[in-house]
Short mmCIF file of C-alpha atoms in Angstrom, two decimals:
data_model
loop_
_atom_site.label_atom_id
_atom_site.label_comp_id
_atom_site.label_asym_id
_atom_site.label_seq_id
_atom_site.Cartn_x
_atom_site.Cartn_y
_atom_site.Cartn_z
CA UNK H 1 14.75 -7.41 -13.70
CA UNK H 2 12.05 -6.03 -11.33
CA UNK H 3 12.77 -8.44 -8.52
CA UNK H 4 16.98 -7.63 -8.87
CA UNK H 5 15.78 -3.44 -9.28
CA UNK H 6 13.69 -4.33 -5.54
CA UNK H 7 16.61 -6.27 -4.30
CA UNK H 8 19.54 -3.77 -5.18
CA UNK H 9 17.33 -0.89 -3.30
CA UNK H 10 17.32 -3.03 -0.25
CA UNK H 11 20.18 -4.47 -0.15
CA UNK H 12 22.11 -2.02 2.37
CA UNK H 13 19.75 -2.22 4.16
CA UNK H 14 20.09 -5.59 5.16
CA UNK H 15 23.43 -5.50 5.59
CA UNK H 16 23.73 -2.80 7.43
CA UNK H 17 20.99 -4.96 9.57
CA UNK H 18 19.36 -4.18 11.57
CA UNK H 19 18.31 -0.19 10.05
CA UNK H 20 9.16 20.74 1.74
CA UNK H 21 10.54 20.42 -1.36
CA UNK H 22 11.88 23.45 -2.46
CA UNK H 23 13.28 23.94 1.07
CA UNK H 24 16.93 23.19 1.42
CA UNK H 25 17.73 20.53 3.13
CA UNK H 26 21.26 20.39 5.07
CA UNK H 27 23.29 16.87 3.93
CA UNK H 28 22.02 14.03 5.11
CA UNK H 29 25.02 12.55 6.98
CA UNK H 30 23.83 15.88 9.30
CA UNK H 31 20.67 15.10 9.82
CA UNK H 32 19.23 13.56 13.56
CA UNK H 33 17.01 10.86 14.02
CA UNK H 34 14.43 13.58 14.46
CA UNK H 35 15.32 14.82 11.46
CA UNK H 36 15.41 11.45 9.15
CA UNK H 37 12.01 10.32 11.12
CA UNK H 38 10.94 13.43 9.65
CA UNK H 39 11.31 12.64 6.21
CA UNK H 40 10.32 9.28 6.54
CA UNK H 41 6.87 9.69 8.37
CA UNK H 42 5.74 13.59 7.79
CA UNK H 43 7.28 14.86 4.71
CA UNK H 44 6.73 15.47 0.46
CA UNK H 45 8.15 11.68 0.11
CA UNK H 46 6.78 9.76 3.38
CA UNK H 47 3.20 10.34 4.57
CA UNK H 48 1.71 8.21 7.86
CA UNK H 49 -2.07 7.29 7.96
CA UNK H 50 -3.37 6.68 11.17
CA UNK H 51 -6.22 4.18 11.36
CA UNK H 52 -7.80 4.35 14.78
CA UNK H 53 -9.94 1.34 16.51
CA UNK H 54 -11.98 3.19 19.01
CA UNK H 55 -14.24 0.11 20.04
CA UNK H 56 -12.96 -0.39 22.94
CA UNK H 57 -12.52 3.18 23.84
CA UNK H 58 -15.06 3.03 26.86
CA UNK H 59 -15.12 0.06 29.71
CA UNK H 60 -17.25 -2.42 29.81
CA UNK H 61 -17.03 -6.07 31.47
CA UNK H 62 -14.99 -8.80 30.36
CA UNK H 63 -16.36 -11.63 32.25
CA UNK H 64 -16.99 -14.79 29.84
CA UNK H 65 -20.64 -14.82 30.04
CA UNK H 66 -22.33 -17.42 32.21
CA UNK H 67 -19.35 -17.56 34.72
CA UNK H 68 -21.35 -16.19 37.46
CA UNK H 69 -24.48 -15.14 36.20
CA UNK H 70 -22.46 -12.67 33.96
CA UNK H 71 -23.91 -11.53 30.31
CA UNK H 72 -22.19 -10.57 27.29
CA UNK H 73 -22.31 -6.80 27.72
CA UNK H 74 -19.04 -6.34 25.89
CA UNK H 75 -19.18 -3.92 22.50
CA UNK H 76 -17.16 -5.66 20.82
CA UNK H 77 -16.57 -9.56 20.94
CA UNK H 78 -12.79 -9.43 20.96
CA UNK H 79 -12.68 -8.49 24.48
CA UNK H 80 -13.77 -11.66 25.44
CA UNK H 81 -10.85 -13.67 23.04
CA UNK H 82 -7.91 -10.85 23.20
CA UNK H 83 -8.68 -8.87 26.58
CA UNK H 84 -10.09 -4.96 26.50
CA UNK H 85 -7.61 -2.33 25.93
CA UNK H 86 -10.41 -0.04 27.15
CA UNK H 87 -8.52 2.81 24.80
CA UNK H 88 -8.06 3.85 21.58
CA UNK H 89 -5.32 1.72 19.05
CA UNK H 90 -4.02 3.07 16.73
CA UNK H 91 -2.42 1.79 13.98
CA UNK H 92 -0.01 3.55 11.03
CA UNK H 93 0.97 3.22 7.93
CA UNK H 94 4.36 4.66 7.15
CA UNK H 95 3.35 5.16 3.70
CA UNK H 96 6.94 6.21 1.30
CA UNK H 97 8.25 6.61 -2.10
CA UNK H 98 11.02 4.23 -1.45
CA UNK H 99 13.02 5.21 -5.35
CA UNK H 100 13.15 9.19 -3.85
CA UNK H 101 16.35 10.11 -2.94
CA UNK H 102 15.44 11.91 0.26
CA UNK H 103 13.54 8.68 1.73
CA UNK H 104 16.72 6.53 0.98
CA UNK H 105 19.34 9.70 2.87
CA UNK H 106 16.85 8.84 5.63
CA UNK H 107 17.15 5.56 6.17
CA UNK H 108 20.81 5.58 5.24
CA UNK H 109 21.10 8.33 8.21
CA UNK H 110 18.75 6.28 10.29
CA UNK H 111 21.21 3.34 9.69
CA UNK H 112 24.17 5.04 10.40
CA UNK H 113 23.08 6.87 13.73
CA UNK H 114 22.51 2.96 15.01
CA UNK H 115 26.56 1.99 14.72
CA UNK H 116 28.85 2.54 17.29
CA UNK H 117 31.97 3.25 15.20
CA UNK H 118 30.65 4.13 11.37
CA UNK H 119 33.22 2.72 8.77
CA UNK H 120 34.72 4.77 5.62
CA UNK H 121 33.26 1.96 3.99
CA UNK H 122 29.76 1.53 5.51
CA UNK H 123 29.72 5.24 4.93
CA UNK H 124 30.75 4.61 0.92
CA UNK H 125 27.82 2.22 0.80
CA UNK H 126 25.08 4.20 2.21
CA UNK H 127 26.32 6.90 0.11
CA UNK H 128 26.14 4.95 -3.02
CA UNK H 129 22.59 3.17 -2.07
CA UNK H 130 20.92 6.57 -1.11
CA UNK H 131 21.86 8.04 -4.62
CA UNK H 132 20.90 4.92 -6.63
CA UNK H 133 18.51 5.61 -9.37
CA UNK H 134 16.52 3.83 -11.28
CA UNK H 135 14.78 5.12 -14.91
CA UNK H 136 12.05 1.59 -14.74
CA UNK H 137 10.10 1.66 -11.48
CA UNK H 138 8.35 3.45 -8.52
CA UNK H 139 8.20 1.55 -5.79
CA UNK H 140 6.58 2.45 -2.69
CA UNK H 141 7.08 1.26 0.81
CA UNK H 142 4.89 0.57 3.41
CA UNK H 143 5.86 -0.14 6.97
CA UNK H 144 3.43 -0.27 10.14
CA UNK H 145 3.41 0.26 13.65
CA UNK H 146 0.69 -0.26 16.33
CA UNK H 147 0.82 0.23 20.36
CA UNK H 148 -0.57 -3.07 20.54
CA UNK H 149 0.69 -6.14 18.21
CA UNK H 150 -2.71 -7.86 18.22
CA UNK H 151 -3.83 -4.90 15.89
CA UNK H 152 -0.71 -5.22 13.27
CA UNK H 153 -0.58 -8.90 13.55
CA UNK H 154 -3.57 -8.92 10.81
CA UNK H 155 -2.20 -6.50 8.58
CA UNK H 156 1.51 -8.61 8.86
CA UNK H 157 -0.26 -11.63 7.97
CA UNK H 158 -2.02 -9.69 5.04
CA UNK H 159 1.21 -8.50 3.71
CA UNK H 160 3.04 -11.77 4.04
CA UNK H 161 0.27 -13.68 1.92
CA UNK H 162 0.02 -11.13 -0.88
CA UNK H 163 1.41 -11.48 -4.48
CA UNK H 164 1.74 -9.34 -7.17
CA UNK H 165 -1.42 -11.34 -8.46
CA UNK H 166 -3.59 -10.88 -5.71
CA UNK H 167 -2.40 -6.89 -5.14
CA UNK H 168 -2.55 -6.01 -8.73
CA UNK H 169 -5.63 -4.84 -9.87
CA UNK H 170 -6.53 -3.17 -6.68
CA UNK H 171 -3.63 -1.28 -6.65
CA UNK H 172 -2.33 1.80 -8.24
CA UNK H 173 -1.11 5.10 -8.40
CA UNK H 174 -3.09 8.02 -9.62
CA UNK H 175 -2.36 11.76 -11.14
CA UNK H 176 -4.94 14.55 -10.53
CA UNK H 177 -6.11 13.97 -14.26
CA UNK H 178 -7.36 10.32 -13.35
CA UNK H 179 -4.68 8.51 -15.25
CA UNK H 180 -3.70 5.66 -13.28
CA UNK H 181 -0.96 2.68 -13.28
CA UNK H 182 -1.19 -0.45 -12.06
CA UNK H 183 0.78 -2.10 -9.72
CA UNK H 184 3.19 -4.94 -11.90
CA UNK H 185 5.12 -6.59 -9.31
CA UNK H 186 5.61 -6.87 -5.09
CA UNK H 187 7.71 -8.01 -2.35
CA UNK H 188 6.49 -8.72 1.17
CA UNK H 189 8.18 -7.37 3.91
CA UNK H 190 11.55 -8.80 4.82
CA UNK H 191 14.81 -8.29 6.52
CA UNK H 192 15.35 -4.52 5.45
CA UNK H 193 12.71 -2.76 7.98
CA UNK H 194 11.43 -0.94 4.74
CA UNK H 195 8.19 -2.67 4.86
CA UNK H 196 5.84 -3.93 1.80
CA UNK H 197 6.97 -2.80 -1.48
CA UNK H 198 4.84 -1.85 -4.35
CA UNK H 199 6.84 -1.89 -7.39
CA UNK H 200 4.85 0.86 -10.65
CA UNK H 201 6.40 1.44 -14.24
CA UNK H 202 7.99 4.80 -14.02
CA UNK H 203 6.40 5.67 -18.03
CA UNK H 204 2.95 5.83 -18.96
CA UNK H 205 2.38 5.47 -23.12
CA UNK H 206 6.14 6.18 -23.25
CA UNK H 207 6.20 9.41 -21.15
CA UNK H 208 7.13 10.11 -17.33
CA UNK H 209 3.86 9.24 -15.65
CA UNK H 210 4.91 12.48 -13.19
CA UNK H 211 5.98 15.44 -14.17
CA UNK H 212 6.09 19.33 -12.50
CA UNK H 213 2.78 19.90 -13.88
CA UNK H 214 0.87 16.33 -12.63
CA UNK H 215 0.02 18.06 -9.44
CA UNK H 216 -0.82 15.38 -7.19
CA UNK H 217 -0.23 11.56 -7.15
CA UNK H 218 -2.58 9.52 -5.02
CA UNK H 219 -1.13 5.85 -3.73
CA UNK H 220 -4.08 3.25 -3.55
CA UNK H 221 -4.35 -0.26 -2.33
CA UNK H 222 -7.05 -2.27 -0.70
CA UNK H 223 -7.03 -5.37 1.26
CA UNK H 224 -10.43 -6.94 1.14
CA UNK H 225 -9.63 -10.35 2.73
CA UNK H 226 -7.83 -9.28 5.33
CA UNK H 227 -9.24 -9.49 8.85
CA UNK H 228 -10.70 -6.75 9.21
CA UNK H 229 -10.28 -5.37 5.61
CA UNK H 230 -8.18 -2.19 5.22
CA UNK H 231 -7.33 0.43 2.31
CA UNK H 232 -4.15 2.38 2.00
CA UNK H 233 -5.01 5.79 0.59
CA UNK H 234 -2.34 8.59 0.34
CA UNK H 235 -1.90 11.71 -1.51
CA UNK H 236 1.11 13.88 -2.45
CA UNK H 237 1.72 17.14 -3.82
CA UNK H 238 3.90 16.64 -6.69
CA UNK H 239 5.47 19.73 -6.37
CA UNK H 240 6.54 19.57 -3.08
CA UNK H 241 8.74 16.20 -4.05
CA UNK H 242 10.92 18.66 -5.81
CA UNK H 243 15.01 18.07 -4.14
CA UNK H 244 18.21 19.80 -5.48
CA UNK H 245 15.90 20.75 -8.21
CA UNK H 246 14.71 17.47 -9.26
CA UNK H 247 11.69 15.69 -9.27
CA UNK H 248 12.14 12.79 -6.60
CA UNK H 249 9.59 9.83 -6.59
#
């Protein structure tokens, strides 16, 4: 049932392949790509969290050492395997609630902007997957993005070997009160452009684990065997995740 809930949310997105809260926002079918990147990276729904490698920041030789006399005076001993960038990287986390309405109009607009002629019936689809709801599950989505691929080609890697086993007791969502649930299934990334999905129950001892009142819901998830290690850690104001006066998550 989870894995079909995942697979019905992504769905459009594969075949369409290749693609504040109490403010009002205009329909999404008028939204621009500015406007859906919006939502998607910097809003109530879709945060971004920028890890920065600044080791290699300042120059310094490159020279295997012992080829002419040279020593190992690099900082960091991937310059010698990888080549210096001799700047910062950085590298972000597109970190979204994937079951809120608002990140699903933004990728359905982000889809749409993409086709040359856009069909009565691509349009019927989008339309129907962006206001798809589902009573079980959160599920958040992760995507990433780097200047330079030898920085995200770890944390691909990372997501393509994890399973719901491995991910599930180090990851979970939290309210401001400390009560927390667990992660109970996954998907790696795939087809969709969506990124790593963390599937949560939507009920905690029966009850909507958020409400108006939970005031802010932290998304946590750590990656100790990767290489290097890395920990997704995002907060959102609940109330702000209010849309057409309704609590979207």
């Amino acid at each position: 049932m989870r894995k079909n809930s995942i697979a019905a949310l992504t769905m459009v997105l594969v075949m369409a392949g290749a693609v504040s809260a109490q403010k009002q926002l205009k329909p999404w079918g008028e939204w621009t790509q500015k406007d859906a990147q919006k939502i998607l990276d910097d809003s109530a729904w879709g945060r971004t969290q920028t890890e920065t490698d600044t080791s290699q920041m300042f120059f310094s030789p490159t020279t295997a050492p012992g080829v002419n006399g040279a020593r190992n005076t690099s900082n960091d001993s991937s310059r010698l395997s990888q080549g210096a960038t001799n700047q910062a990287v950085p590298l972000n986390f597109r970190i979204r609630f994937f079951t809120a309405r608002p990140i699903r109009q933004a990728f359905a607009r982000t889809i749409a902007l993409k086709q040359a002629t856009l069909t009565k019936e691509l349009t019927a689809q989008l339309t129907a997957w962006s206001d798809a709801h589902t009573d079980d599950w959160i599920i958040v989505a992760v995507a990433f993005d780097s200047t330079d691929q030898r920085f995200s080609g770890p944390v691909l890697q990372a997501f393509g070997s994890a399973t719901a086993e491995t991910i599930k007791n180090s990851t979970y969502l939290e309210r401001k009160d400390g009560k927390r649930v667990f992660a109970s299934d996954y998907q790696a990334p795939g087809a969709d452009g969506a990124g790593a999905k963390f599937v949560f129950a939507r009920t905690l001892n029966g009850q909507p684990f958020l409400n108006a009142e939970s005031g802010e819901v932290r998304f946590y998830s750590e990656f100790q065997t990767a290489k290097p290690p890395f920990k997704l850690d995002m907060r959102f104001k609940v109330a702000d995740m209010m849309f057409d006066g309704k609590l979207e998550y």
